[in-house]
Structure formats: C-alpha cells, structure tokens
PDB file of C-alpha atoms in Angstrom:
ATOM      1  CA  MET A   1      75.199 162.593 112.888  1.00 49.00           C
ATOM      2  CA  ILE A   2      76.837 161.118 109.781  1.00 48.00           C
ATOM      3  CA  LYS A   3      73.798 162.256 107.636  1.00 54.00           C
ATOM      4  CA  PHE A   4      74.270 165.703 109.051  1.00 51.00           C
ATOM      5  CA  PHE A   5      77.958 165.774 107.913  1.00 47.00           C
ATOM      6  CA  ARG A   6      77.037 164.533 104.503  1.00 56.00           C
ATOM      7  CA  HIS A   7      74.480 167.258 104.118  1.00 57.00           C
ATOM      8  CA  ILE A   8      77.017 169.885 105.059  1.00 49.00           C
ATOM      9  CA  ARG A   9      79.581 168.387 102.683  1.00 51.00           C
ATOM     10  CA  LYS A  10      77.119 168.417  99.768  1.00 56.00           C
ATOM     11  CA  SER A  11      76.252 172.066 100.514  1.00 57.00           C
ATOM     12  CA  LEU A  12      79.940 173.089 100.640  1.00 46.00           C
ATOM     13  CA  LEU A  13      80.624 171.380  97.368  1.00 48.00           C
ATOM     14  CA  MET A  14      77.808 173.159  95.793  1.00 55.00           C
ATOM     15  CA  GLU A  15      79.016 176.492  97.144  1.00 52.00           C
ATOM     16  CA  ASN A  16      82.604 175.670  96.015  1.00 51.00           C
ATOM     17  CA  LYS A  17      84.005 176.154  99.576  1.00 51.00           C
ATOM     18  CA  THR A  18      86.757 173.564  99.245  1.00 55.00           C
ATOM     19  CA  SER A  19      88.726 174.370 102.400  1.00 56.00           C
ATOM     20  CA  LYS A  20      85.707 174.095 104.605  1.00 55.00           C
ATOM     21  CA  TYR A  21      84.699 170.978 102.721  1.00 48.00           C
ATOM     22  CA  PHE A  22      87.925 169.305 103.662  1.00 57.00           C
ATOM     23  CA  LYS A  23      87.500 170.298 107.298  1.00 59.00           C
ATOM     24  CA  TYR A  24      84.089 168.775 107.397  1.00 52.00           C
ATOM     25  CA  ALA A  25      85.252 165.691 105.487  1.00 60.00           C
ATOM     26  CA  LEU A  26      88.037 165.209 108.034  1.00 65.00           C
ATOM     27  CA  GLY A  27      85.570 165.557 110.817  1.00 64.00           C
ATOM     28  CA  GLU A  28      83.380 162.974 109.202  1.00 66.00           C
ATOM     29  CA  ILE A  29      86.328 160.542 108.917  1.00 70.00           C
ATOM     30  CA  LEU A  30      87.347 161.190 112.521  1.00 72.00           C
ATOM     31  CA  LEU A  31      83.748 160.555 113.649  1.00 70.00           C
ATOM     32  CA  VAL A  32      83.733 157.241 111.778  1.00 71.00           C
ATOM     33  CA  VAL A  33      87.146 156.261 113.183  1.00 70.00           C
ATOM     34  CA  ILE A  34      86.056 157.154 116.742  1.00 77.00           C
ATOM     35  CA  GLY A  35      82.871 155.167 116.232  1.00 72.00           C
ATOM     36  CA  ILE A  36      84.774 152.112 115.114  1.00 77.00           C
ATOM     37  CA  LEU A  37      87.242 152.386 118.075  1.00 73.00           C
ATOM     38  CA  ILE A  38      84.360 152.700 120.500  1.00 76.00           C
ATOM     39  CA  ALA A  39      82.652 149.661 118.938  1.00 68.00           C
ATOM     40  CA  LEU A  40      85.866 147.663 119.169  1.00 71.00           C
ATOM     41  CA  GLN A  41      86.380 148.670 122.766  1.00 73.00           C
ATOM     42  CA  ILE A  42      82.843 147.675 123.687  1.00 70.00           C
ATOM     43  CA  ASN A  43      83.371 144.305 121.919  1.00 66.00           C
ATOM     44  CA  ASN A  44      86.647 143.814 123.829  1.00 68.00           C
ATOM     45  CA  TRP A  45      84.854 144.615 127.058  1.00 72.00           C
ATOM     46  CA  ASN A  46      82.149 142.079 126.192  1.00 69.00           C
ATOM     47  CA  GLU A  47      84.645 139.419 125.281  1.00 69.00           C
ATOM     48  CA  GLU A  48      86.659 140.035 128.425  1.00 71.00           C
ATOM     49  CA  ARG A  49      83.466 139.859 130.485  1.00 78.00           C
ATOM     50  CA  LYS A  50      82.573 136.513 128.866  1.00 78.00           C
ATOM     51  CA  GLU A  51      86.054 135.164 129.468  1.00 81.00           C
ATOM     52  CA  ASN A  52      85.915 136.284 133.163  1.00 83.00           C
ATOM     53  CA  LEU A  53      82.524 134.612 133.635  1.00 88.00           C
ATOM     54  CA  PHE A  54      83.700 131.424 131.998  1.00 87.00           C
ATOM     55  CA  GLU A  55      86.944 131.412 134.025  1.00 89.00           C
ATOM     56  CA  LYS A  56      84.839 131.825 137.238  1.00 91.00           C
ATOM     57  CA  LYS A  57      82.535 128.996 136.076  1.00 91.00           C
ATOM     58  CA  VAL A  58      85.466 126.686 135.475  1.00 91.00           C
ATOM     59  CA  LEU A  59      87.125 127.554 138.732  1.00 93.00           C
ATOM     60  CA  SER A  60      83.872 127.054 140.666  1.00 94.00           C
ATOM     61  CA  GLU A  61      83.412 123.603 139.082  1.00 92.00           C
ATOM     62  CA  ILE A  62      87.008 122.717 139.911  1.00 93.00           C
ATOM     63  CA  LEU A  63      86.374 123.836 143.479  1.00 95.00           C
ATOM     64  CA  MET A  64      83.293 121.670 143.754  1.00 94.00           C
ATOM     65  CA  ASP A  65      85.119 118.611 142.354  1.00 93.00           C
ATOM     66  CA  THR A  66      88.073 119.083 144.695  1.00 94.00           C
ATOM     67  CA  GLU A  67      85.744 119.452 147.676  1.00 95.00           C
ATOM     68  CA  GLU A  68      84.164 116.080 146.973  1.00 94.00           C
ATOM     69  CA  ASP A  69      87.458 114.398 146.164  1.00 94.00           C
ATOM     70  CA  LEU A  70      89.126 115.725 149.309  1.00 96.00           C
ATOM     71  CA  LYS A  71      86.314 114.267 151.460  1.00 96.00           C
ATOM     72  CA  GLU A  72      86.536 110.864 149.829  1.00 95.00           C
ATOM     73  CA  MET A  73      90.321 110.814 149.882  1.00 95.00           C
ATOM     74  CA  LYS A  74      90.391 111.902 153.568  1.00 96.00           C
ATOM     75  CA  ASN A  75      88.235 108.871 154.344  1.00 96.00           C
ATOM     76  CA  ALA A  76      90.498 106.632 152.211  1.00 95.00           C
ATOM     77  CA  LEU A  77      93.627 107.895 153.958  1.00 97.00           C
ATOM     78  CA  ASP A  78      92.100 107.362 157.446  1.00 97.00           C
ATOM     79  CA  SER A  79      91.046 103.841 156.544  1.00 95.00           C
ATOM     80  CA  LEU A  80      94.386 102.951 154.884  1.00 96.00           C
ATOM     81  CA  ASN A  81      96.352 104.308 157.830  1.00 97.00           C
ATOM     82  CA  ASP A  82      94.259 102.306 160.201  1.00 96.00           C
ATOM     83  CA  THR A  83      94.804  99.180 158.198  1.00 96.00           C
ATOM     84  CA  GLN A  84      98.574  99.815 158.100  1.00 97.00           C
ATOM     85  CA  LYS A  85      98.658 100.166 161.857  1.00 97.00           C
ATOM     86  CA  SER A  86      96.766  96.947 162.148  1.00 97.00           C
ATOM     87  CA  SER A  87      99.166  95.238 159.754  1.00 97.00           C
ATOM     88  CA  HIS A  88     102.252  96.392 161.715  1.00 97.00           C
ATOM     89  CA  ALA A  89     100.659  95.377 165.048  1.00 97.00           C
ATOM     90  CA  LEU A  90      99.746  91.904 163.639  1.00 97.00           C
ATOM     91  CA  LEU A  91     103.164  91.240 162.266  1.00 97.00           C
ATOM     92  CA  SER A  92     104.806  92.355 165.558  1.00 97.00           C
ATOM     93  CA  HIS A  93     102.464  90.076 167.490  1.00 97.00           C
ATOM     94  CA  LEU A  94     103.150  87.061 165.278  1.00 97.00           C
ATOM     95  CA  ASN A  95     106.924  87.621 165.054  1.00 95.00           C
ATOM     96  CA  ASP A  96     107.098  87.914 168.824  1.00 96.00           C
ATOM     97  CA  ARG A  97     105.161  84.632 169.056  1.00 96.00           C
ATOM     98  CA  LYS A  98     102.606  86.144 171.436  1.00 96.00           C
ATOM     99  CA  PRO A  99      99.624  84.065 172.398  1.00 96.00           C
ATOM    100  CA  TYR A 100      96.435  84.152 170.471  1.00 96.00           C
ATOM    101  CA  HIS A 101      93.558  86.496 171.425  1.00 95.00           C
ATOM    102  CA  ASP A 102      90.195  86.788 169.723  1.00 93.00           C
ATOM    103  CA  SER A 103      90.863  90.548 169.116  1.00 94.00           C
ATOM    104  CA  LEU A 104      93.393  89.426 166.501  1.00 96.00           C
ATOM    105  CA  ASP A 105      90.550  88.206 164.315  1.00 96.00           C
ATOM    106  CA  VAL A 106      89.792  91.798 163.334  1.00 96.00           C
ATOM    107  CA  ASP A 107      93.444  92.376 162.392  1.00 96.00           C
ATOM    108  CA  PHE A 108      93.572  89.146 160.314  1.00 96.00           C
ATOM    109  CA  ALA A 109      90.503  90.359 158.299  1.00 94.00           C
ATOM    110  CA  LYS A 110      91.883  93.931 157.810  1.00 94.00           C
ATOM    111  CA  GLN A 111      94.907  92.645 155.839  1.00 94.00           C
ATOM    112  CA  PHE A 112      92.824  92.197 152.714  1.00 90.00           C
ATOM    113  CA  ARG A 113      91.278  95.678 152.654  1.00 90.00           C
ATOM    114  CA  LEU A 114      91.911  98.472 150.197  1.00 90.00           C
ATOM    115  CA  TRP A 115      89.940 101.649 149.566  1.00 88.00           C
ATOM    116  CA  SER A 116      88.847 102.142 146.012  1.00 88.00           C
ATOM    117  CA  LEU A 117      88.489 105.776 144.824  1.00 88.00           C
ATOM    118  CA  SER A 118      86.103 107.357 142.310  1.00 86.00           C
ATOM    119  CA  PRO A 119      87.641 110.788 141.428  1.00 85.00           C
ATOM    120  CA  ASN A 120      85.726 113.660 139.896  1.00 84.00           C
ATOM    121  CA  THR A 121      87.459 114.742 136.711  1.00 82.00           C
ATOM    122  CA  THR A 122      84.868 116.612 134.704  1.00 84.00           C
ATOM    123  CA  ALA A 123      85.944 120.144 135.655  1.00 86.00           C
ATOM    124  CA  PHE A 124      89.667 119.337 135.107  1.00 86.00           C
ATOM    125  CA  GLU A 125      88.827 117.857 131.681  1.00 84.00           C
ATOM    126  CA  THR A 126      86.877 121.041 130.792  1.00 84.00           C
ATOM    127  CA  ALA A 127      89.838 123.215 131.756  1.00 84.00           C
ATOM    128  CA  LYS A 128      92.187 120.980 129.749  1.00 82.00           C
ATOM    129  CA  THR A 129      89.959 120.967 126.694  1.00 84.00           C
ATOM    130  CA  GLU A 130      89.243 124.667 126.625  1.00 81.00           C
ATOM    131  CA  GLY A 131      92.878 125.529 127.362  1.00 80.00           C
ATOM    132  CA  LEU A 132      94.387 126.356 130.715  1.00 85.00           C
ATOM    133  CA  HIS A 133      95.043 129.850 129.411  1.00 85.00           C
ATOM    134  CA  ILE A 134      91.482 130.687 130.556  1.00 87.00           C
ATOM    135  CA  ILE A 135      92.788 130.655 134.135  1.00 90.00           C
ATOM    136  CA  LYS A 136      94.508 134.042 134.534  1.00 91.00           C
ATOM    137  CA  ASN A 137      96.119 133.378 137.943  1.00 92.00           C
ATOM    138  CA  ASP A 138      99.544 131.935 137.139  1.00 93.00           C
ATOM    139  CA  SER A 139      99.822 129.963 140.359  1.00 94.00           C
ATOM    140  CA  ILE A 140      96.393 128.359 139.971  1.00 93.00           C
ATOM    141  CA  ARG A 141      97.050 127.621 136.279  1.00 92.00           C
ATOM    142  CA  LEU A 142     100.370 125.923 136.952  1.00 92.00           C
ATOM    143  CA  LEU A 143      98.949 123.860 139.859  1.00 92.00           C
ATOM    144  CA  THR A 144      95.911 122.850 137.831  1.00 90.00           C
ATOM    145  CA  ALA A 145      98.256 121.661 135.060  1.00 88.00           C
ATOM    146  CA  LYS A 146     100.259 119.697 137.606  1.00 87.00           C
ATOM    147  CA  VAL A 147      97.053 118.056 138.962  1.00 87.00           C
ATOM    148  CA  ASN A 148      96.074 117.205 135.393  1.00 82.00           C
ATOM    149  CA  GLU A 149      99.557 115.733 134.775  1.00 79.00           C
ATOM    150  CA  TYR A 150      99.381 113.627 137.962  1.00 78.00           C
ATOM    151  CA  THR A 151      96.234 111.663 136.966  1.00 73.00           C
ATOM    152  CA  PHE A 152      94.577 108.789 138.801  1.00 79.00           C
ATOM    153  CA  ASP A 153      95.838 106.404 136.275  1.00 85.00           C
ATOM    154  CA  TYR A 154      98.812 105.261 138.343  1.00 88.00           C
ATOM    155  CA  ILE A 155      96.724 105.019 141.454  1.00 90.00           C
ATOM    156  CA  ARG A 156      94.361 102.747 139.539  1.00 90.00           C
ATOM    157  CA  VAL A 157      97.311 100.651 138.398  1.00 93.00           C
ATOM    158  CA  LEU A 158      98.454 100.194 141.988  1.00 94.00           C
ATOM    159  CA  GLU A 159      94.900  99.313 143.085  1.00 94.00           C
ATOM    160  CA  SER A 160      94.645  96.736 140.233  1.00 94.00           C
ATOM    161  CA  ARG A 161      97.976  95.141 141.228  1.00 95.00           C
ATOM    162  CA  PHE A 162      96.813  94.834 144.847  1.00 95.00           C
ATOM    163  CA  GLN A 163      93.450  93.342 143.883  1.00 93.00           C
ATOM    164  CA  ASP A 164      95.058  90.931 141.360  1.00 94.00           C
ATOM    165  CA  TYR A 165      97.635  89.747 143.917  1.00 94.00           C
ATOM    166  CA  LYS A 166      94.871  89.259 146.497  1.00 91.00           C
ATOM    167  CA  THR A 167      92.535  87.372 144.162  1.00 90.00           C
ATOM    168  CA  ASN A 168      95.035  85.256 142.273  1.00 89.00           C
ATOM    169  CA  ILE A 169      97.505  84.376 145.060  1.00 88.00           C
ATOM    170  CA  VAL A 170      96.523  85.518 148.508  1.00 89.00           C
ATOM    171  CA  LEU A 171      93.018  84.222 148.914  1.00 87.00           C
ATOM    172  CA  SER A 172      93.815  80.843 147.443  1.00 91.00           C
ATOM    173  CA  TYR A 173      96.589  80.300 149.966  1.00 94.00           C
ATOM    174  CA  THR A 174      95.212  82.043 153.101  1.00 93.00           C
ATOM    175  CA  LEU A 175      91.551  81.062 153.070  1.00 91.00           C
ATOM    176  CA  PRO A 176      92.210  77.476 154.062  1.00 94.00           C
ATOM    177  CA  LEU A 177      94.129  78.767 157.074  1.00 96.00           C
ATOM    178  CA  PHE A 178      90.998  80.376 158.559  1.00 95.00           C
ATOM    179  CA  ASP A 179      87.558  79.068 159.643  1.00 90.00           C
ATOM    180  CA  SER A 180      85.756  81.810 157.736  1.00 79.00           C
ATOM    181  CA  TYR A 181      86.448  84.872 155.603  1.00 77.00           C
ATOM    182  CA  ASN A 182      84.717  88.272 155.767  1.00 78.00           C
ATOM    183  CA  PHE A 183      85.545  91.920 156.085  1.00 77.00           C
ATOM    184  CA  GLU A 184      85.030  91.973 159.845  1.00 88.00           C
ATOM    185  CA  LYS A 185      86.739  88.983 161.402  1.00 92.00           C
ATOM    186  CA  MET A 186      88.849  85.938 160.424  1.00 94.00           C
ATOM    187  CA  LYS A 187      89.556  83.246 163.017  1.00 94.00           C
ATOM    188  CA  PRO A 188      92.688  81.074 162.311  1.00 95.00           C
ATOM    189  CA  ARG A 189      92.178  77.295 162.291  1.00 95.00           C
ATOM    190  CA  ASN A 190      95.550  76.668 163.926  1.00 96.00           C
ATOM    191  CA  TYR A 191      97.220  79.776 165.423  1.00 97.00           C
ATOM    192  CA  GLU A 192     100.412  77.981 166.382  1.00 96.00           C
ATOM    193  CA  ALA A 193     100.871  76.728 162.851  1.00 96.00           C
ATOM    194  CA  LEU A 194     100.182  80.223 161.461  1.00 96.00           C
ATOM    195  CA  ILE A 195     102.998  81.702 163.500  1.00 95.00           C
ATOM    196  CA  GLU A 196     105.376  79.287 161.829  1.00 95.00           C
ATOM    197  CA  ASP A 197     103.986  79.854 158.348  1.00 97.00           C
ATOM    198  CA  ALA A 198     106.614  81.943 156.555  1.00 96.00           C
ATOM    199  CA  THR A 199     104.541  82.169 153.418  1.00 96.00           C
ATOM    200  CA  TYR A 200     101.597  83.686 155.228  1.00 96.00           C
ATOM    201  CA  LEU A 201     103.870  86.180 157.027  1.00 96.00           C
ATOM    202  CA  GLY A 202     105.399  87.145 153.671  1.00 96.00           C
ATOM    203  CA  ILE A 203     101.955  87.636 152.153  1.00 96.00           C
ATOM    204  CA  VAL A 204     101.014  90.013 154.990  1.00 96.00           C
ATOM    205  CA  LYS A 205     104.235  92.003 154.506  1.00 97.00           C
ATOM    206  CA  THR A 206     103.715  92.215 150.792  1.00 96.00           C
ATOM    207  CA  LEU A 207     100.152  93.433 151.114  1.00 96.00           C
ATOM    208  CA  SER A 208     101.301  96.073 153.599  1.00 96.00           C
ATOM    209  CA  LEU A 209     104.079  97.306 151.262  1.00 97.00           C
ATOM    210  CA  MET A 210     101.604  97.508 148.312  1.00 97.00           C
ATOM    211  CA  ARG A 211      99.164  99.296 150.461  1.00 96.00           C
ATOM    212  CA  LYS A 212     101.800 101.737 151.669  1.00 96.00           C
ATOM    213  CA  ARG A 213     102.704 102.686 148.121  1.00 96.00           C
ATOM    214  CA  TYR A 214      99.023 103.069 147.227  1.00 96.00           C
ATOM    215  CA  LEU A 215      98.539 105.282 150.330  1.00 96.00           C
ATOM    216  CA  GLU A 216     101.579 107.489 149.497  1.00 96.00           C
ATOM    217  CA  ASN A 217     100.248 108.208 146.042  1.00 94.00           C
ATOM    218  CA  ILE A 218      96.819 109.109 147.313  1.00 95.00           C
ATOM    219  CA  LYS A 219      98.434 111.412 149.937  1.00 95.00           C
ATOM    220  CA  PHE A 220     100.453 113.124 147.228  1.00 93.00           C
ATOM    221  CA  ARG A 221      97.377 113.936 145.155  1.00 92.00           C
ATOM    222  CA  TYR A 222      95.405 114.871 148.270  1.00 95.00           C
ATOM    223  CA  ASP A 223      98.056 117.514 149.142  1.00 96.00           C
ATOM    224  CA  LEU A 224      97.922 118.855 145.590  1.00 94.00           C
ATOM    225  CA  LEU A 225      94.106 119.098 145.578  1.00 95.00           C
ATOM    226  CA  LYS A 226      94.046 120.618 149.060  1.00 96.00           C
ATOM    227  CA  LYS A 227      96.480 123.443 148.003  1.00 96.00           C
ATOM    228  CA  LEU A 228      94.594 124.039 144.783  1.00 96.00           C
ATOM    229  CA  ASN A 229      91.255 124.133 146.657  1.00 96.00           C
ATOM    230  CA  GLU A 230      92.560 126.792 149.051  1.00 96.00           C
ATOM    231  CA  MET A 231      94.000 128.929 146.220  1.00 96.00           C
ATOM    232  CA  ILE A 232      90.776 128.821 144.240  1.00 96.00           C
ATOM    233  CA  LYS A 233      88.728 129.791 147.339  1.00 95.00           C
ATOM    234  CA  THR A 234      90.958 132.768 147.800  1.00 94.00           C
ATOM    235  CA  GLU A 235      90.690 133.693 144.091  1.00 93.00           C
ATOM    236  CA  LEU A 236      86.864 133.597 144.094  1.00 92.00           C
ATOM    237  CA  GLU A 237      86.439 135.589 147.264  1.00 85.00           C
TER     238      GLU A 237
END
C-alpha cells in the first residue's frame, strides 16, 4: 500500500499536480500513523495478555502454597489446643491434690510437646520480588502484602525460645522426677512429692504460657491465609 502511494506521489510530481500531491502525501502520512497506532495497540494487548497470564500464574502458586500451609497449620492448631487442654487439666488435678491415676502419664508427657512448622514461601517471595503491582485486585494485593509483612520469623523465635527453655532448664530438672521420658507417657517416681514441687508446677505453667503465645500467633497467620485463599479462589473462578 505504501509503495502504491509513493508511485502516485511520483506521478503527480511529474505531472505538476501539486494540490493532488499534497492530498496523497497526507494520505500516506495518515496511513503510516494509523499503522503505528495499530502496532502500538497490538503490542499493548500482547503486554497486557502477558501480565494477565503472569498474574494468574502467581496467584495460582500462592493458592497452592496457602492450601498446603493451611493443612499443616490446622494440624498444628489441633495438636496445640489438645496439649493446652491437657496442661490445664493436669494443673487443675495437681493443684486440687487429686490422687494419682495412670492416665495422667499421658498428660505429663504432653507438656513438652510443640508443633514445628515448615511454611511454603516461594510464591510469596516471587510476588514480593516481581512487585505486588502485578496483582490487580486491590483487596488481594493488600492482604498479600500483609501476609508478607507478618512473616514466620516471629513464630520461629517463639518456637526457639520454647525449645531452648525445655532443653536448657526443663529437662534437666524434670527428668529425674520421672521413671522414663518419651513422647507418649511419663510416670512420676513420687507423685505425692510432685504435687508439693512448686518448681515443677511453675515449669508446667510457663510451658503452657509459652505454648499459648505460640498458638495465638499461628492462629493469626492461619486466619490471614484462609481469607487470602478464599479471595484468590474467587478471583480465579
């Protein structure tokens, strides 16, 4: 088409038809401009398509990570809540000076338990590295930023404090009070003396308080991930 216009322009110049030449020259310019605009629009469409595909990929990966994390955290919360109930029941039993029963051996063992989490952060790191602007939904973008801000770092700190306290203080004092130590059962050597042992009772209370704080932080992140998970599912439908 451009060659056609050029041929006409050359003919008009040779025939000295200036007015018609300018009309055809203007048409040629308009054609070039329209071609450029069309090319730019096509390029914009392609870029937008690439961005949409990448956004969908990132959201799908975040969805997969949250699905796995929610399952693990649900198991952790169930286990921690069960341990907390056991701790409260044991302290109540000991404080009320109720007689020993072998069912207490399970509660004695539970006091040293804590669930360690292994979060999936790859998708969140990708979103953070590429820039959260790739997520067009404002609500999802803001909540993703909040999840990124509330990292697992503090949860790991709480876990480390619990384990350090248990390893460096608790076990050295409590193990001699029991015939054996494992994750299932612990039988006290002298139950009557254990009831009077204020240090042991204090240790159980401290472990319970540390576990409670750990549990609360996991529950907070669990709620964030659950909400984000539901929003992304709706967005991808």
